Amino acid sequence: MSDGSGDRENSGNTWRKATQLVRGGMARSAFQETSEALYLTSGYVYGSPEEAEAAFKGETKRYIYSRYANPTVSMFEQRLALLEGAAFCVGMASGMAAMFAAIACQVKAGDRVVASRALFGSCNYVLTELLPKYGVETVLVDGTDLDQWRDALKKPTVCVFMETPSNPTLEIIDIAAVSELAHAAGARVIVDNVFATAVLQSPLKLGADIVMYSATKHIDGQGRTMGGAILFDDEAYMKDFLEPFFRHTGPSMSPFNAWVMLKGLETLDIRVDRHCDNAERVAAFLAAQPRINKVIYPGLASHPQHALAKRQMGRGGTMVSFEVDGGKAGAFAFLKALKLIDISNNLGDSKSLTTHPTTTTHQRLSEEDRLDLGITPGLVRLSVGLEDAEDIKDDLGQALAAVG
Ligand SMILES: *Cc1c(COP(=O)(O)O)cnc(C)c1O
């Protein structure tokens, strides 16, 4: 495909990460625009019926229909693929579209899926309610316990799904160790890398087969649009499973959203780094507060998998969870007293956002399951934003004073 960029074209493979994030995947039109063009088109025209025939037979590679592919979405996919170091990237309408497609495209009735039990609420629904309806058996294990993985993976398994760090208790799963066990059971390993981001963690390099993102979170990074992505190296997974699935079921990414996400990718590394700076300072501050029973942050030495987190992730991440004294009443009094930090279930935003998992994202679970996962009534999840860390700390401090 001609992109008009002439001999300045560079696929980006030889560039360093920061350069890839700004320029990777750029395909200029004949107008030589500086910024990525937004192609708001559902279809594409053919010069002749022969050209259309050849395109549908797959003899020529070109854009056919935006449910299959779109030039703006392709630029997003190429840029993210460069960052991840993956051969393939497929943009999706949302993180959940990505999660569902990544699994649903490869399983059939009678198959088995093993997953970690500490999951984003909707991922839990897909695994424990939706897939069983189609005759797929799903087994949940404590992701931090390798013996449970070993046990569950004694039987042939098609696919393994895990989220690390997990939502909202920030458990860390050993991607390399679980991948080894999963491969012995014949399973493809999918990692939901939303909390870590591609900047901090590279699951494919640790042995996973497929990485998925909610681009809605850190990739957009400013809370504007929904999006998702699936990344992998295996061409057979693309040809035999994912490509036919997404072409015919239509979880495609909107070109407008891809255009916003391309802008997000340009600053992803800088933002994630600053989010981590702030999260480290906020976690240390909270750990010293008398009205906080517990602080969960992978970058703190007190985190149960701190050593693994250090090995597997570049830094401690952008999320901090903590237990406010006084259960639900204490947590609610604290949330109501916040003046700067917003109450919102979104995360990875430039604005600091906080949520009460027991009554929102995880209210669907039974109380027993929640407590089993460490989601206590006093637990609060904080997505640390890009404001001045001193202002975030001041707001947390004044709100905690109100709890007493
Ligand atoms: C938000 C999120 C999802 C779902 O993404 P959407 O874009 O909201 O559909 C999946 N997994 C994790 C860990 C998330 O935080």
Short mmCIF file of C-alpha atoms and ligand atoms in Angstrom, two decimals, residues 94-97 120 123 163 167 192 194-195 212 214 216-217 226-227 347, ligand 1:
data_model
loop_
_atom_site.label_atom_id
_atom_site.label_comp_id
_atom_site.label_asym_id
_atom_site.label_seq_id
_atom_site.Cartn_x
_atom_site.Cartn_y
_atom_site.Cartn_z
CA SER A 94 -13.05 -2.11 24.27
CA GLY A 95 -10.97 -4.08 26.72
CA MET A 96 -13.84 -6.50 27.24
CA ALA A 97 -14.22 -7.01 23.48
CA PHE A 120 -11.75 -7.51 36.75
CA CYS A 123 -13.67 -10.88 33.07
CA GLU A 163 -4.46 -10.65 35.31
CA ASN A 167 -7.84 -5.73 40.23
CA ASP A 192 -4.51 -9.09 30.88
CA VAL A 194 -3.96 -3.49 31.76
CA PHE A 195 -2.68 -2.63 35.24
CA MET A 212 -4.65 -8.04 25.94
CA SER A 214 -8.14 -2.16 27.70
CA THR A 216 -9.49 2.83 27.64
CA LYS A 217 -7.11 2.98 30.60
CA MET A 226 -12.98 3.20 24.75
CA GLY A 227 -10.67 0.73 23.08
CA LEU A 347 -8.41 4.04 36.04
C1 LIG B 1 -11.03 -1.92 32.39
C2 LIG B 1 -10.46 -3.28 32.37
C3 LIG B 1 -10.93 -4.23 31.46
C4 LIG B 1 -12.05 -3.95 30.50
O1 LIG B 1 -11.77 -2.89 29.63
P1 LIG B 1 -12.92 -1.94 29.00
O2 LIG B 1 -12.15 -1.08 28.06
O3 LIG B 1 -13.57 -1.23 30.12
O4 LIG B 1 -13.87 -2.85 28.29
C5 LIG B 1 -10.36 -5.48 31.50
N1 LIG B 1 -9.38 -5.79 32.39
C6 LIG B 1 -8.91 -4.90 33.26
C7 LIG B 1 -7.84 -5.30 34.22
C8 LIG B 1 -9.44 -3.61 33.30
O5 LIG B 1 -8.98 -2.73 34.20
#
